[in-house]
CSV table of C-alpha atoms and ligand atoms in Angstrom, one decimal:
chain,number,residue,atom,x,y,z
A,19,MET,CA,37.9,-10.5,6.4
A,20,SER,CA,40.3,-8.0,4.9
A,21,ARG,CA,38.9,-4.9,3.3
A,22,GLN,CA,40.6,-5.8,0.0
A,23,ALA,CA,38.6,-9.0,-0.4
A,24,TYR,CA,35.4,-7.0,-1.1
A,25,ASN,CA,34.6,-5.9,-4.7
A,26,THR,CA,33.4,-2.4,-5.1
A,27,ILE,CA,30.4,-2.3,-7.4
A,28,ASP,CA,30.1,0.0,-10.4
A,29,VAL,CA,28.1,3.1,-9.7
A,30,PRO,CA,26.4,4.9,-12.7
A,31,PHE,CA,27.2,8.6,-12.8
A,32,HIS,CA,23.7,9.7,-11.9
A,33,PHE,CA,23.7,7.4,-8.9
A,34,ARG,CA,27.0,8.6,-7.5
A,35,HIS,CA,26.7,9.3,-3.7
A,36,THR,CA,23.5,7.2,-3.6
A,37,CYS,CA,22.7,4.4,-1.2
A,38,TRP,CA,22.1,1.2,-3.2
A,39,PHE,CA,19.5,0.0,-0.8
A,40,CYS,CA,17.2,3.1,-0.2
A,41,GLY,CA,18.2,5.9,-2.6
A,42,GLU,CA,19.2,8.3,0.1
A,43,PRO,CA,22.6,10.1,-0.1
A,44,SER,CA,25.3,7.6,0.7
A,45,SER,CA,28.1,8.5,3.1
A,46,THR,CA,29.7,5.2,3.6
A,47,HIS,CA,29.9,1.6,2.3
A,48,LEU,CA,28.2,-1.6,3.3
A,49,ASP,CA,30.3,-4.7,3.0
A,50,PHE,CA,28.5,-7.9,2.5
A,51,PRO,CA,28.6,-10.4,4.0
A,52,HIS,CA,29.8,-8.9,7.3
A,53,SER,CA,32.8,-10.6,8.6
A,54,CYS,CA,30.7,-12.3,11.3
A,55,ASN,CA,28.3,-13.7,8.8
A,56,ILE,CA,29.0,-17.0,7.2
A,57,ALA,CA,30.5,-16.5,3.8
A,58,SER,CA,30.2,-20.0,2.5
A,59,ASN,CA,27.4,-20.8,0.1
A,60,LEU,CA,27.3,-17.2,-1.0
A,61,SER,CA,25.9,-17.0,-4.5
A,62,HIS,CA,28.2,-14.1,-5.6
A,63,PRO,CA,31.5,-12.4,-4.8
A,64,LEU,CA,32.0,-10.4,-1.7
A,65,LEU,CA,30.5,-7.0,-2.4
A,66,SER,CA,31.0,-3.5,-1.2
A,67,LEU,CA,28.1,-1.1,-1.9
A,68,PRO,CA,27.6,2.6,-1.3
A,69,ALA,CA,25.1,3.0,1.5
A,70,CYS,CA,23.7,5.5,3.9
A,71,ARG,CA,24.5,5.4,7.6
A,72,GLU,CA,21.1,4.3,8.5
A,73,CYS,CA,21.0,1.3,6.2
A,74,CYS,CA,24.5,0.3,7.4
A,75,SER,CA,23.3,0.4,11.0
A,76,LEU,CA,20.3,-1.9,10.5
A,77,SER,CA,20.9,-5.4,11.7
A,78,TYR,CA,20.0,-8.5,9.7
A,79,PRO,CA,20.0,-12.3,10.4
A,80,ARG,CA,23.2,-14.3,10.2
A,81,HIS,CA,21.8,-16.7,7.6
A,82,VAL,CA,21.4,-14.1,4.9
A,83,ARG,CA,23.3,-15.5,1.9
A,84,SER,CA,22.7,-13.1,-1.0
A,85,ILE,CA,22.6,-9.4,-1.7
A,86,TRP,CA,18.9,-9.7,-2.6
A,87,SER,CA,18.0,-11.3,0.6
A,88,LEU,CA,20.0,-8.7,2.5
A,89,ARG,CA,18.1,-5.9,0.6
A,90,ALA,CA,14.8,-7.5,1.5
A,91,HIS,CA,15.7,-7.7,5.2
A,92,LEU,CA,16.9,-4.1,5.2
A,93,LYS,CA,13.7,-2.9,3.5
A,94,GLN,CA,11.7,-4.8,6.1
A,95,ALA,CA,13.7,-3.1,8.9
A,96,LEU,CA,13.0,0.3,7.3
A,97,LEU,CA,9.4,-0.5,6.9
A,98,THR,CA,9.0,-1.5,10.5
A,99,LYS,CA,10.9,1.6,11.7
A,100,TYR,CA,8.8,3.9,9.5
A,101,THR,CA,5.4,2.2,9.7
A,102,LYS,CA,3.8,5.4,11.1
A,103,HIS,CA,5.2,7.5,8.3
A,104,ILE,CA,4.2,5.2,5.5
A,105,ALA,CA,0.7,4.8,7.1
A,106,ILE,CA,0.2,8.6,6.6
A,107,GLY,CA,-0.5,7.9,3.0
A,108,GLU,CA,-2.9,5.2,3.9
A,109,ASN,CA,-4.8,7.3,6.4
A,110,TRP,CA,-4.7,10.7,4.7
A,111,THR,CA,-4.6,12.2,1.2
A,112,GLU,CA,-2.3,15.1,0.5
A,113,GLN,CA,-5.3,17.4,0.0
A,114,GLU,CA,-6.8,16.4,3.4
A,115,LEU,CA,-3.5,17.2,5.1
A,116,ILE,CA,-3.4,20.6,3.4
A,117,GLU,CA,-7.0,21.4,4.3
A,118,SER,CA,-6.7,20.0,7.8
A,119,GLU,CA,-6.4,22.6,10.5
A,120,PHE,CA,-3.6,21.2,12.6
A,121,SER,CA,-2.4,23.8,15.0
A,122,GLY,CA,-0.3,24.0,18.1
A,123,ALA,CA,3.4,23.2,18.3
A,124,ILE,CA,3.1,19.5,17.8
A,125,LEU,CA,0.1,19.0,15.5
A,126,GLY,CA,0.9,22.1,13.4
A,127,GLY,CA,4.2,20.5,12.5
A,128,PHE,CA,2.5,17.3,11.7
A,129,GLY,CA,0.3,18.9,9.1
A,130,LYS,CA,3.2,20.6,7.3
A,131,SER,CA,5.7,17.8,7.3
A,132,ALA,CA,3.5,14.6,7.3
A,133,TRP,CA,3.1,14.3,3.5
A,134,GLN,CA,6.8,14.8,3.0
A,135,MET,CA,7.7,12.2,5.6
A,136,TYR,CA,5.3,9.8,3.9
A,137,GLN,CA,6.8,10.4,0.5
A,138,ILE,CA,10.4,10.0,1.7
A,139,ALA,CA,9.7,6.8,3.5
A,140,LYS,CA,7.7,5.4,0.6
A,141,GLN,CA,10.4,6.2,-1.9
A,142,ARG,CA,13.1,4.6,0.3
A,143,ILE,CA,11.2,1.4,0.5
A,144,ALA,CA,10.4,1.4,-3.2
A,145,PHE,CA,13.9,2.3,-4.4
A,146,ASN,CA,15.4,-0.6,-6.4
A,147,GLY,CA,19.1,0.2,-6.7
A,148,TRP,CA,20.7,-0.4,-10.0
A,149,ALA,CA,22.0,-3.4,-11.9
A,150,LEU,CA,25.0,-4.9,-10.2
A,151,SER,CA,28.4,-5.1,-12.0
A,152,ILE,CA,32.0,-5.1,-11.1
A,153,ASP,CA,34.4,-3.5,-13.6
A,154,ASP,CA,31.7,-3.5,-16.2
A,155,GLN,CA,31.2,-7.3,-15.7
A,156,SER,CA,27.6,-7.8,-15.0
A,157,LEU,CA,26.9,-9.9,-12.0
A,158,GLU,CA,24.5,-12.6,-12.9
A,159,ILE,CA,22.9,-13.0,-9.5
A,160,ILE,CA,19.6,-14.7,-9.3
A,161,ASP,CA,17.1,-13.0,-7.1
A,162,ASP,CA,16.4,-15.7,-4.6
A,163,THR,CA,14.0,-13.8,-2.4
A,164,ALA,CA,10.4,-14.6,-2.5
A,165,ASN,CA,9.0,-11.2,-1.5
A,166,PHE,CA,5.5,-10.0,-1.6
A,167,GLU,CA,4.8,-6.8,-3.4
A,168,PHE,CA,1.7,-4.6,-2.9
A,169,ASP,CA,1.0,-1.1,-4.1
A,170,GLY,CA,4.6,-0.6,-5.2
A,171,THR,CA,6.1,-1.7,-1.8
A,172,GLN,CA,8.2,-4.8,-1.4
A,173,TYR,CA,7.5,-6.8,1.8
A,174,LEU,CA,9.6,-9.6,3.1
A,175,SER,CA,6.5,-11.8,3.1
A,176,ILE,CA,2.7,-11.6,3.0
A,177,THR,CA,2.7,-11.8,6.8
A,178,ALA,CA,5.0,-8.7,7.0
A,179,CYS,CA,2.6,-6.9,4.7
A,180,ILE,CA,-0.4,-7.8,6.9
A,181,ASP,CA,1.6,-6.7,10.0
A,182,PHE,CA,2.3,-3.3,8.4
A,183,TYR,CA,-1.4,-2.6,7.8
A,184,VAL,CA,-2.4,-3.8,11.2
A,185,GLU,CA,0.2,-1.6,12.8
A,186,GLY,CA,0.0,1.5,10.6
A,187,VAL,CA,-3.7,1.6,9.5
A,188,GLY,CA,-5.3,-0.3,12.4
A,189,VAL,CA,-7.1,-3.0,10.5
A,190,ASP,CA,-8.1,-6.2,12.3
A,191,LYS,CA,-5.3,-8.8,12.0
A,192,GLU,CA,-7.4,-11.9,12.2
A,193,LEU,CA,-9.9,-10.6,9.7
A,194,LEU,CA,-7.3,-9.5,7.1
A,195,THR,CA,-5.3,-12.8,7.6
A,196,GLN,CA,-8.4,-14.9,7.0
A,197,LEU,CA,-9.5,-12.8,4.1
A,198,VAL,CA,-6.2,-13.2,2.4
A,199,GLU,CA,-6.4,-17.0,2.9
A,200,ILE,CA,-9.8,-17.1,1.2
A,201,LEU,CA,-9.1,-14.6,-1.6
A,202,THR,CA,-5.4,-15.5,-2.1
A,203,PRO,CA,-2.5,-13.0,-1.9
A,204,ASN,CA,-3.2,-12.0,-5.5
A,205,ARG,CA,-6.3,-10.2,-4.4
A,206,PHE,CA,-4.7,-8.6,-1.3
A,207,GLY,CA,-6.1,-5.2,-2.4
A,208,TYR,CA,-9.7,-6.4,-2.1
A,209,ALA,CA,-9.1,-8.1,1.2
A,210,LEU,CA,-7.5,-4.9,2.5
A,211,GLN,CA,-10.5,-2.9,1.3
A,212,ILE,CA,-12.9,-5.0,3.3
A,213,ALA,CA,-10.6,-4.9,6.4
A,214,LYS,CA,-10.4,-1.1,6.2
A,215,LEU,CA,-14.2,-0.8,6.2
A,216,ASN,CA,-14.4,-3.1,9.2
A,217,LYS,CA,-11.7,-1.9,11.6
A,218,ARG,CA,-13.3,-2.4,15.0
A,219,LEU,CA,-15.5,-5.4,14.9
A,220,SER,CA,-17.0,-7.9,17.3
A,221,HIS,CA,-16.2,-11.6,17.1
A,222,THR,CA,-19.7,-12.3,15.6
A,223,LYS,CA,-19.3,-9.6,13.0
A,224,ARG,CA,-15.9,-10.9,11.9
A,225,ARG,CA,-17.4,-14.4,11.5
A,226,GLN,CA,-20.3,-13.0,9.5
A,227,ILE,CA,-17.9,-11.3,7.1
A,228,ILE,CA,-15.7,-14.4,6.7
A,229,GLU,CA,-18.8,-16.5,6.0
A,230,GLU,CA,-20.1,-14.0,3.4
A,231,ILE,CA,-16.8,-13.8,1.5
A,232,THR,CA,-16.4,-17.6,1.6
A,233,LEU,CA,-19.8,-18.0,0.1
A,234,GLN,CA,-19.3,-15.3,-2.5
A,235,GLU,CA,-16.0,-16.9,-3.5
A,236,ALA,CA,-17.6,-20.4,-3.8
A,237,GLU,CA,-20.3,-18.9,-6.0
A,238,SER,CA,-18.0,-17.0,-8.3
A,239,GLN,CA,-15.8,-20.1,-8.7
A,240,GLN,CA,-18.8,-22.2,-9.6
A,241,ILE,CA,-19.9,-19.6,-12.2
A,242,GLU,CA,-16.4,-19.5,-13.6
A,243,GLN,CA,-16.3,-23.3,-13.9
A,244,GLU,CA,-19.7,-23.4,-15.7
A,245,GLN,CA,-18.5,-20.7,-18.1
A,246,GLN,CA,-15.3,-22.6,-18.8
A,247,SER,CA,-17.1,-25.9,-19.5
A,248,LEU,CA,-19.6,-24.1,-21.7
A,249,LEU,CA,-16.8,-22.5,-23.6
A,250,SER,CA,-14.9,-25.8,-24.1
A,251,VAL,CA,-18.1,-27.5,-25.3
A,252,GLN,CA,-18.9,-24.6,-27.6
A,253,SER,CA,-15.4,-24.7,-29.2
A,254,THR,CA,-16.4,-28.0,-30.7
A,255,ILE,CA,-19.2,-26.5,-32.8
A,256,THR,CA,-18.8,-27.0,-36.5
A,257,ASP,CA,-20.2,-25.4,-39.7
A,258,VAL,CA,-23.3,-27.2,-41.0
A,259,LYS,CA,-24.4,-27.4,-44.7
A,260,VAL,CA,-28.2,-27.3,-45.2
A,261,SER,CA,-29.9,-27.2,-48.6
A,262,GLY,CA,-26.9,-25.7,-50.3
A,263,ALA,CA,-26.4,-23.0,-47.7
A,264,THR,CA,-23.9,-23.0,-44.8
A,265,ALA,CA,-24.6,-22.1,-41.2
A,266,PRO,CA,-21.2,-21.0,-39.9
A,267,ALA,CA,-20.0,-22.2,-36.5
A,268,PHE,CA,-19.8,-18.6,-35.2
A,269,ALA,CA,-23.4,-18.0,-36.1
A,270,ILE,CA,-24.5,-21.3,-34.5
A,271,GLN,CA,-22.6,-20.3,-31.4
A,272,TRP,CA,-24.3,-17.0,-31.3
A,273,ALA,CA,-27.7,-18.6,-31.6
A,274,MET,CA,-26.9,-20.9,-28.7
A,275,GLN,CA,-25.7,-18.0,-26.5
A,276,LYS,CA,-29.0,-16.2,-27.3
A,277,ARG,CA,-30.9,-19.5,-26.6
A,278,ALA,CA,-32.5,-19.3,-30.1
A,279,ARG,CA,-33.5,-22.9,-30.7
A,280,THR,CA,-36.1,-22.5,-33.4
A,281,LEU,CA,-36.6,-20.5,-36.5
A,282,ALA,CA,-39.3,-18.5,-34.8
A,283,GLU,CA,-37.0,-17.6,-31.9
A,284,LEU,CA,-34.3,-16.7,-34.4
A,285,CYS,CA,-36.6,-14.4,-36.4
A,286,GLN,CA,-37.2,-12.3,-33.3
A,287,LEU,CA,-33.5,-11.7,-32.9
A,288,GLU,CA,-32.9,-10.9,-36.6
A,289,ASP,CA,-31.9,-7.2,-35.9
A,290,ASP,CA,-29.6,-8.3,-33.1
A,291,PHE,CA,-27.8,-10.7,-35.5
A,292,PHE,CA,-27.2,-8.0,-38.1
A,293,ASP,CA,-26.0,-5.5,-35.5
A,294,GLU,CA,-23.6,-8.1,-34.0
A,295,PHE,CA,-22.1,-9.1,-37.3
A,296,ALA,CA,-22.3,-5.8,-39.2
A,297,THR,CA,-18.5,-5.9,-39.5
A,298,LEU,CA,-18.8,-8.9,-41.8
A,299,GLY,CA,-20.4,-6.7,-44.5
A,300,GLY,CA,-23.9,-7.0,-45.8
A,301,ALA,CA,-23.6,-10.0,-48.1
A,302,ALA,CA,-21.6,-12.2,-45.7
A,303,ALA,CA,-23.9,-11.4,-42.8
A,304,PHE,CA,-26.9,-12.1,-45.0
A,305,HIS,CA,-25.5,-15.5,-46.1
A,306,SER,CA,-24.7,-16.5,-42.6
A,307,TYR,CA,-28.1,-15.6,-41.4
A,308,GLN,CA,-29.8,-17.4,-44.2
A,309,GLY,CA,-27.7,-20.5,-43.4
A,310,LEU,CA,-28.6,-20.3,-39.7
A,311,GLN,CA,-32.3,-20.0,-40.6
A,312,LEU,CA,-32.2,-23.1,-42.7
A,313,TYR,CA,-30.2,-25.0,-40.1
A,314,LEU,CA,-32.6,-24.1,-37.2
A,315,GLN,CA,-35.6,-25.0,-39.5
A,316,ALA,CA,-34.0,-28.4,-40.3
A,317,ARG,CA,-33.3,-29.0,-36.6
A,318,GLU,CA,-37.0,-28.8,-35.9
A,319,GLU,CA,-37.3,-32.2,-37.5
A,320,LYS,CA,-36.2,-34.5,-34.6
A,321,THR,CA,-34.8,-37.3,-36.8
A,322,TRP,CA,-32.7,-34.8,-38.8
A,323,ALA,CA,-31.3,-33.3,-35.7
A,324,GLN,CA,-30.4,-36.6,-34.2
A,325,GLU,CA,-28.9,-38.1,-37.3
A,326,CYS,CA,-27.5,-35.3,-39.4
A,327,ASP,CA,-26.7,-32.4,-37.0
A,328,PRO,CA,-22.9,-32.6,-36.0
A,329,ASN,CA,-23.7,-30.2,-33.1
A,330,TYR,CA,-26.5,-32.3,-31.7
A,331,ALA,CA,-24.7,-33.0,-28.4
A,332,VAL,CA,-23.8,-29.4,-27.9
A,333,TRP,CA,-27.4,-28.3,-28.2
A,334,LEU,CA,-28.3,-30.7,-25.4
A,335,THR,CA,-26.0,-28.7,-23.0
A,336,ILE,CA,-27.9,-25.4,-23.7
B,8,LIG,ZN1,20.1,3.6,2.8
C-alpha cells in the first residue's frame, strides 16, 4: 500500500510528539492496517498515527480490523511484557519501597527505581490517546472492542486480566477463575482479594473456599429476592380512613417494617415514630400517628380487617 493512502490524524498541540497508543514520546508513525493485513471490512479510513518505536515493533494478529482493536492488542502486548513492573504496585506500596533496605548492586537499584518503573508501565497501559480526527473532521469510529477494565487498566479480556494477576502477583489461577465465575466479573476486586489472601493452597482448601463463597452468594441472593418481593408488595399499600382520621401509606409501611401489628405494639414505638418523621413537622407527624393508632385499633377487630382494610393482604405477608 502506498504511503500516501494513509491519513495522518490530527494531533492536539499538547500531544505533539506523543505516542497515541501509550503516551510515551513518539519518534515514528504507525500505519494501520499494515500492508500485509487485510484492509477490507475496515470500519474507518487507513490511518497513520504518531507512535513510539516500541509500540510500532509490537506484533498483532492479522484479523485486527479497527484502530480500537489494534490498541487493545498493543496494550495487551505491553501488559504481558511489563507484567513484572506493573505487579510492583500490587506487591508493594511506595512507602514500603522507600523504607525497604535493599542493598547491593542489584537489589539497591530495584528499591530506587521500582516505583518509577511501576508508574511508567501503569501510565502507558492506562493512556487513552485523544479523539481521532482527520483535517478537523471527527472520525465517528465505534469502539468495537469488548475489553475488561479493572483498577484503571484495560485488559483484552477477563482471562487476560486473570493471567496478569497469576503471573505478576502469584495468585492461584484456578481459584481466581472459579471465584470470578461465581461472583461475576463485576466483582473482580472481591474475587482478587480472596485469591490474594490464599496464594498457596491445597486442593482441599481451594474446594472449601469455593464452596463457602458459593453458599454465601446463594444466601445473599435469596435475601435480596425476599427484600425485593417485600418491597413490591409494600408498594401497594394505600392510605386508610378510620373514624375521620387518615393513616397514611408511609406510616402503615413503617408500622409493618417495625412489625407493629396492634395498638399496644405501636404505643411502645411512639418515640421512634416521632424521631423518624420529625421532618414532617409536629402537626403532620401527630396526625399521621393518630391515624395509624386508630387504624391498628380498628384492625384488631377481625371482621373489620377482613372486610374494610385495603391492606389486608399485605399484612398477611408480614
Ligand atoms: Zn507507544
